[in-house]
PDB file of C-alpha atoms in Angstrom:
ATOM      1  CA  UNK A   1     261.373-101.173 -12.461  1.00  0.00           C
ATOM      2  CA  UNK A   2     265.042-100.610 -13.224  1.00  0.00           C
ATOM      3  CA  UNK A   3     265.964 -99.300 -16.659  1.00  0.00           C
ATOM      4  CA  UNK A   4     262.285 -98.646 -17.460  1.00  0.00           C
ATOM      5  CA  UNK A   5     261.459-102.342 -17.584  1.00  0.00           C
ATOM      6  CA  UNK A   6     259.139-104.457 -15.532  1.00  0.00           C
ATOM      7  CA  UNK A   7     261.745-107.195 -15.833  1.00  0.00           C
ATOM      8  CA  UNK A   8     259.552-110.166 -16.668  1.00  0.00           C
ATOM      9  CA  UNK A   9     257.327-111.528 -19.432  1.00  0.00           C
ATOM     10  CA  UNK A  10     254.462-113.865 -18.578  1.00  0.00           C
ATOM     11  CA  UNK A  11     254.101-117.049 -20.634  1.00  0.00           C
ATOM     12  CA  UNK A  12     250.601-118.424 -20.206  1.00  0.00           C
ATOM     13  CA  UNK A  13     249.389-121.689 -21.728  1.00  0.00           C
ATOM     14  CA  UNK A  14     245.613-121.857 -21.351  1.00  0.00           C
ATOM     15  CA  UNK A  15     245.460-125.498 -22.492  1.00  0.00           C
ATOM     16  CA  UNK A  16     247.943-126.667 -19.885  1.00  0.00           C
ATOM     17  CA  UNK A  17     246.829-124.123 -17.293  1.00  0.00           C
ATOM     18  CA  UNK A  18     250.451-123.088 -16.780  1.00  0.00           C
ATOM     19  CA  UNK A  19     252.014-119.720 -16.026  1.00  0.00           C
ATOM     20  CA  UNK A  20     255.750-119.011 -16.246  1.00  0.00           C
ATOM     21  CA  UNK A  21     257.673-115.806 -15.686  1.00  0.00           C
ATOM     22  CA  UNK A  22     260.709-115.308 -17.928  1.00  0.00           C
ATOM     23  CA  UNK A  23     263.208-112.455 -17.789  1.00  0.00           C
ATOM     24  CA  UNK A  24     262.795-109.613 -20.258  1.00  0.00           C
ATOM     25  CA  UNK A  25     266.585-109.470 -20.551  1.00  0.00           C
ATOM     26  CA  UNK A  26     266.695-112.004 -23.403  1.00  0.00           C
ATOM     27  CA  UNK A  27     264.697-109.565 -25.571  1.00  0.00           C
ATOM     28  CA  UNK A  28     265.608-106.075 -24.414  1.00  0.00           C
ATOM     29  CA  UNK A  29     269.115-105.706 -25.836  1.00  0.00           C
ATOM     30  CA  UNK A  30     268.067-106.041 -29.490  1.00  0.00           C
ATOM     31  CA  UNK A  31     264.376-105.153 -29.460  1.00  0.00           C
ATOM     32  CA  UNK A  32     263.207-101.977 -27.787  1.00  0.00           C
ATOM     33  CA  UNK A  33     259.826-103.245 -26.645  1.00  0.00           C
ATOM     34  CA  UNK A  34     256.218-103.202 -27.735  1.00  0.00           C
ATOM     35  CA  UNK A  35     256.271-103.899 -31.467  1.00  0.00           C
ATOM     36  CA  UNK A  36     259.893-105.066 -31.377  1.00  0.00           C
ATOM     37  CA  UNK A  37     259.275-107.683 -28.685  1.00  0.00           C
ATOM     38  CA  UNK A  38     256.135-108.833 -30.481  1.00  0.00           C
ATOM     39  CA  UNK A  39     257.878-109.137 -33.854  1.00  0.00           C
ATOM     40  CA  UNK A  40     260.665-111.245 -32.331  1.00  0.00           C
ATOM     41  CA  UNK A  41     258.265-113.496 -30.409  1.00  0.00           C
ATOM     42  CA  UNK A  42     255.923-113.982 -33.381  1.00  0.00           C
ATOM     43  CA  UNK A  43     258.902-114.718 -35.675  1.00  0.00           C
ATOM     44  CA  UNK A  44     260.330-117.302 -33.256  1.00  0.00           C
ATOM     45  CA  UNK A  45     257.140-118.947 -32.042  1.00  0.00           C
ATOM     46  CA  UNK A  46     254.495-118.744 -34.751  1.00  0.00           C
ATOM     47  CA  UNK A  47     255.079-121.838 -36.852  1.00  0.00           C
ATOM     48  CA  UNK A  48     254.266-121.927 -40.552  1.00  0.00           C
ATOM     49  CA  UNK A  49     250.857-123.397 -41.294  1.00  0.00           C
ATOM     50  CA  UNK A  50     249.291-122.569 -37.923  1.00  0.00           C
ATOM     51  CA  UNK A  51     245.717-121.375 -38.465  1.00  0.00           C
ATOM     52  CA  UNK A  52     244.655-118.120 -36.777  1.00  0.00           C
ATOM     53  CA  UNK A  53     242.197-119.878 -34.429  1.00  0.00           C
ATOM     54  CA  UNK A  54     244.496-122.833 -33.749  1.00  0.00           C
ATOM     55  CA  UNK A  55     245.616-123.328 -30.110  1.00  0.00           C
ATOM     56  CA  UNK A  56     249.229-123.242 -31.370  1.00  0.00           C
ATOM     57  CA  UNK A  57     248.785-119.615 -32.435  1.00  0.00           C
ATOM     58  CA  UNK A  58     250.147-117.085 -29.957  1.00  0.00           C
ATOM     59  CA  UNK A  59     248.763-113.752 -28.819  1.00  0.00           C
ATOM     60  CA  UNK A  60     251.382-111.333 -27.553  1.00  0.00           C
ATOM     61  CA  UNK A  61     250.850-108.167 -25.508  1.00  0.00           C
ATOM     62  CA  UNK A  62     253.942-105.984 -24.970  1.00  0.00           C
ATOM     63  CA  UNK A  63     254.685-102.628 -23.453  1.00  0.00           C
ATOM     64  CA  UNK A  64     257.523-100.319 -24.419  1.00  0.00           C
ATOM     65  CA  UNK A  65     260.212 -98.917 -22.132  1.00  0.00           C
ATOM     66  CA  UNK A  66     258.350 -95.608 -21.753  1.00  0.00           C
ATOM     67  CA  UNK A  67     254.974 -97.193 -20.946  1.00  0.00           C
ATOM     68  CA  UNK A  68     253.784 -95.858 -17.622  1.00  0.00           C
ATOM     69  CA  UNK A  69     255.873 -92.700 -17.796  1.00  0.00           C
ATOM     70  CA  UNK A  70     254.908 -89.137 -18.656  1.00  0.00           C
ATOM     71  CA  UNK A  71     256.461 -89.376 -22.151  1.00  0.00           C
ATOM     72  CA  UNK A  72     253.754 -88.332 -24.663  1.00  0.00           C
ATOM     73  CA  UNK A  73     252.207 -91.277 -26.509  1.00  0.00           C
ATOM     74  CA  UNK A  74     253.812 -93.811 -24.185  1.00  0.00           C
ATOM     75  CA  UNK A  75     250.621 -95.401 -22.873  1.00  0.00           C
ATOM     76  CA  UNK A  76     250.318 -97.828 -25.775  1.00  0.00           C
ATOM     77  CA  UNK A  77     250.436-101.605 -25.680  1.00  0.00           C
ATOM     78  CA  UNK A  78     251.314-103.615 -28.804  1.00  0.00           C
ATOM     79  CA  UNK A  79     249.137-106.666 -29.509  1.00  0.00           C
ATOM     80  CA  UNK A  80     250.164-109.286 -32.078  1.00  0.00           C
ATOM     81  CA  UNK A  81     248.834-112.605 -33.348  1.00  0.00           C
ATOM     82  CA  UNK A  82     248.116-114.348 -36.635  1.00  0.00           C
ATOM     83  CA  UNK A  83     245.109-112.482 -37.996  1.00  0.00           C
ATOM     84  CA  UNK A  84     241.826-114.262 -38.694  1.00  0.00           C
ATOM     85  CA  UNK A  85     241.112-111.552 -41.299  1.00  0.00           C
ATOM     86  CA  UNK A  86     244.313-111.876 -43.346  1.00  0.00           C
ATOM     87  CA  UNK A  87     245.902-115.158 -42.246  1.00  0.00           C
ATOM     88  CA  UNK A  88     249.160-113.278 -41.649  1.00  0.00           C
ATOM     89  CA  UNK A  89     250.860-112.068 -38.489  1.00  0.00           C
ATOM     90  CA  UNK A  90     249.735-108.600 -37.514  1.00  0.00           C
ATOM     91  CA  UNK A  91     250.336-105.959 -34.896  1.00  0.00           C
ATOM     92  CA  UNK A  92     248.006-103.367 -33.507  1.00  0.00           C
ATOM     93  CA  UNK A  93     248.158-101.199 -30.449  1.00  0.00           C
ATOM     94  CA  UNK A  94     245.787-100.070 -27.761  1.00  0.00           C
ATOM     95  CA  UNK A  95     246.003 -97.167 -25.388  1.00  0.00           C
ATOM     96  CA  UNK A  96     244.737 -96.587 -21.891  1.00  0.00           C
ATOM     97  CA  UNK A  97     245.789 -97.680 -18.447  1.00  0.00           C
ATOM     98  CA  UNK A  98     246.091-101.434 -19.039  1.00  0.00           C
ATOM     99  CA  UNK A  99     249.706-101.282 -20.297  1.00  0.00           C
ATOM    100  CA  UNK A 100     250.964 -99.027 -17.500  1.00  0.00           C
ATOM    101  CA  UNK A 101     249.231-101.216 -14.887  1.00  0.00           C
ATOM    102  CA  UNK A 102     250.901-104.299 -16.396  1.00  0.00           C
ATOM    103  CA  UNK A 103     254.272-102.539 -16.192  1.00  0.00           C
ATOM    104  CA  UNK A 104     253.656-101.387 -12.594  1.00  0.00           C
ATOM    105  CA  UNK A 105     252.911-105.022 -11.700  1.00  0.00           C
ATOM    106  CA  UNK A 106     256.409-105.901 -12.962  1.00  0.00           C
ATOM    107  CA  UNK A 107     255.707-107.278 -16.440  1.00  0.00           C
ATOM    108  CA  UNK A 108     256.766-106.065 -19.881  1.00  0.00           C
ATOM    109  CA  UNK A 109     254.493-108.448 -21.730  1.00  0.00           C
ATOM    110  CA  UNK A 110     252.289-111.505 -21.877  1.00  0.00           C
ATOM    111  CA  UNK A 111     252.469-114.403 -24.332  1.00  0.00           C
ATOM    112  CA  UNK A 112     249.262-116.455 -24.436  1.00  0.00           C
ATOM    113  CA  UNK A 113     248.847-119.758 -26.229  1.00  0.00           C
ATOM    114  CA  UNK A 114     246.603-122.778 -26.000  1.00  0.00           C
ATOM    115  CA  UNK A 115     242.882-123.116 -25.509  1.00  0.00           C
ATOM    116  CA  UNK A 116     241.042-123.662 -22.274  1.00  0.00           C
ATOM    117  CA  UNK A 117     238.205-126.191 -22.196  1.00  0.00           C
ATOM    118  CA  UNK A 118     236.033-123.648 -20.330  1.00  0.00           C
ATOM    119  CA  UNK A 119     235.758-119.846 -20.241  1.00  0.00           C
ATOM    120  CA  UNK A 120     238.559-118.357 -18.139  1.00  0.00           C
ATOM    121  CA  UNK A 121     240.210-115.053 -17.397  1.00  0.00           C
ATOM    122  CA  UNK A 122     243.733-114.201 -16.355  1.00  0.00           C
ATOM    123  CA  UNK A 123     244.006-112.220 -13.121  1.00  0.00           C
ATOM    124  CA  UNK A 124     247.238-110.321 -12.467  1.00  0.00           C
ATOM    125  CA  UNK A 125     247.794-108.764  -9.058  1.00  0.00           C
ATOM    126  CA  UNK A 126     251.498-107.969  -8.950  1.00  0.00           C
ATOM    127  CA  UNK A 127     253.264-111.320  -8.279  1.00  0.00           C
ATOM    128  CA  UNK A 128     249.962-113.189  -7.922  1.00  0.00           C
ATOM    129  CA  UNK A 129     248.911-114.500 -11.352  1.00  0.00           C
ATOM    130  CA  UNK A 130     245.974-116.856 -11.785  1.00  0.00           C
ATOM    131  CA  UNK A 131     243.846-118.408 -14.518  1.00  0.00           C
ATOM    132  CA  UNK A 132     240.313-118.273 -13.124  1.00  0.00           C
ATOM    133  CA  UNK A 133     237.023-119.824 -14.178  1.00  0.00           C
ATOM    134  CA  UNK A 134     234.731-117.332 -15.940  1.00  0.00           C
ATOM    135  CA  UNK A 135     231.444-118.966 -16.971  1.00  0.00           C
ATOM    136  CA  UNK A 136     229.567-116.059 -15.388  1.00  0.00           C
ATOM    137  CA  UNK A 137     231.297-113.658 -17.799  1.00  0.00           C
ATOM    138  CA  UNK A 138     230.470-115.617 -20.965  1.00  0.00           C
ATOM    139  CA  UNK A 139     228.073-113.721 -23.245  1.00  0.00           C
ATOM    140  CA  UNK A 140     228.612-110.353 -21.567  1.00  0.00           C
ATOM    141  CA  UNK A 141     229.736-107.362 -23.617  1.00  0.00           C
ATOM    142  CA  UNK A 142     232.995-105.679 -22.606  1.00  0.00           C
ATOM    143  CA  UNK A 143     231.263-103.042 -20.445  1.00  0.00           C
ATOM    144  CA  UNK A 144     229.276-105.693 -18.577  1.00  0.00           C
ATOM    145  CA  UNK A 145     232.421-107.815 -18.201  1.00  0.00           C
ATOM    146  CA  UNK A 146     234.317-104.875 -16.715  1.00  0.00           C
ATOM    147  CA  UNK A 147     231.504-104.175 -14.234  1.00  0.00           C
ATOM    148  CA  UNK A 148     231.254-107.861 -13.237  1.00  0.00           C
ATOM    149  CA  UNK A 149     235.026-108.226 -12.712  1.00  0.00           C
ATOM    150  CA  UNK A 150     235.230-105.012 -10.703  1.00  0.00           C
ATOM    151  CA  UNK A 151     232.419-106.265  -8.487  1.00  0.00           C
ATOM    152  CA  UNK A 152     233.804-109.830  -8.172  1.00  0.00           C
ATOM    153  CA  UNK A 153     237.311-108.614  -7.338  1.00  0.00           C
ATOM    154  CA  UNK A 154     236.125-105.755  -5.137  1.00  0.00           C
ATOM    155  CA  UNK A 155     238.274-103.221  -6.956  1.00  0.00           C
ATOM    156  CA  UNK A 156     236.647-100.417  -8.954  1.00  0.00           C
ATOM    157  CA  UNK A 157     239.997 -99.440 -10.490  1.00  0.00           C
ATOM    158  CA  UNK A 158     241.079-102.674 -12.170  1.00  0.00           C
ATOM    159  CA  UNK A 159     242.034-102.492 -15.833  1.00  0.00           C
ATOM    160  CA  UNK A 160     241.078-105.273 -18.194  1.00  0.00           C
ATOM    161  CA  UNK A 161     240.823-106.421 -21.786  1.00  0.00           C
ATOM    162  CA  UNK A 162     237.951-108.572 -23.005  1.00  0.00           C
ATOM    163  CA  UNK A 163     236.925-110.146 -26.290  1.00  0.00           C
ATOM    164  CA  UNK A 164     233.152-109.867 -25.902  1.00  0.00           C
ATOM    165  CA  UNK A 165     230.521-112.026 -27.638  1.00  0.00           C
ATOM    166  CA  UNK A 166     232.010-111.543 -31.129  1.00  0.00           C
ATOM    167  CA  UNK A 167     235.309-113.041 -30.014  1.00  0.00           C
ATOM    168  CA  UNK A 168     233.614-115.776 -28.014  1.00  0.00           C
ATOM    169  CA  UNK A 169     231.642-116.797 -31.107  1.00  0.00           C
ATOM    170  CA  UNK A 170     234.652-116.409 -33.421  1.00  0.00           C
ATOM    171  CA  UNK A 171     232.847-113.982 -35.691  1.00  0.00           C
ATOM    172  CA  UNK A 172     234.950-112.681 -38.567  1.00  0.00           C
ATOM    173  CA  UNK A 173     236.078-109.083 -38.341  1.00  0.00           C
ATOM    174  CA  UNK A 174     234.016-106.508 -40.224  1.00  0.00           C
ATOM    175  CA  UNK A 175     235.248-105.548 -43.711  1.00  0.00           C
ATOM    176  CA  UNK A 176     237.600-102.558 -43.834  1.00  0.00           C
TER     177      UNK A 176
END
């Protein structure tokens, strides 16, 4: 993880079922990471007129250079997409172990686009990346999804993100 980078960004197209690894180097000289990477990717790849729930929308997860270190506040992961609530690009961040685990696996971020015909999940185990069928996870809340994945994969320490039934059913976000 030279220079505090994983070195690669995953580009995943759920519609095509494709996964590509691209070097982080094309982003890291001008954008520090996390929010900077996301802003650049959203600016370049989110085309005008794309609806928030359109398969051409992108969802970007990025870590910063200090993610996975002991630097205070460094465990955050920036998440960006075109918001269903506002219709504009947005950025938020999450904390926890997911970002550091992504970095330890060798990745600084993930760009997801497209729409799968069936429920799927993305499994990342270092260099082994797969889009896997997930009909058995559909309808579960995030806690149930975590328990099911940990059991299925035989690893009680996996980290994951899930949308839950609200996301599956495309429910609008609650009012602020």
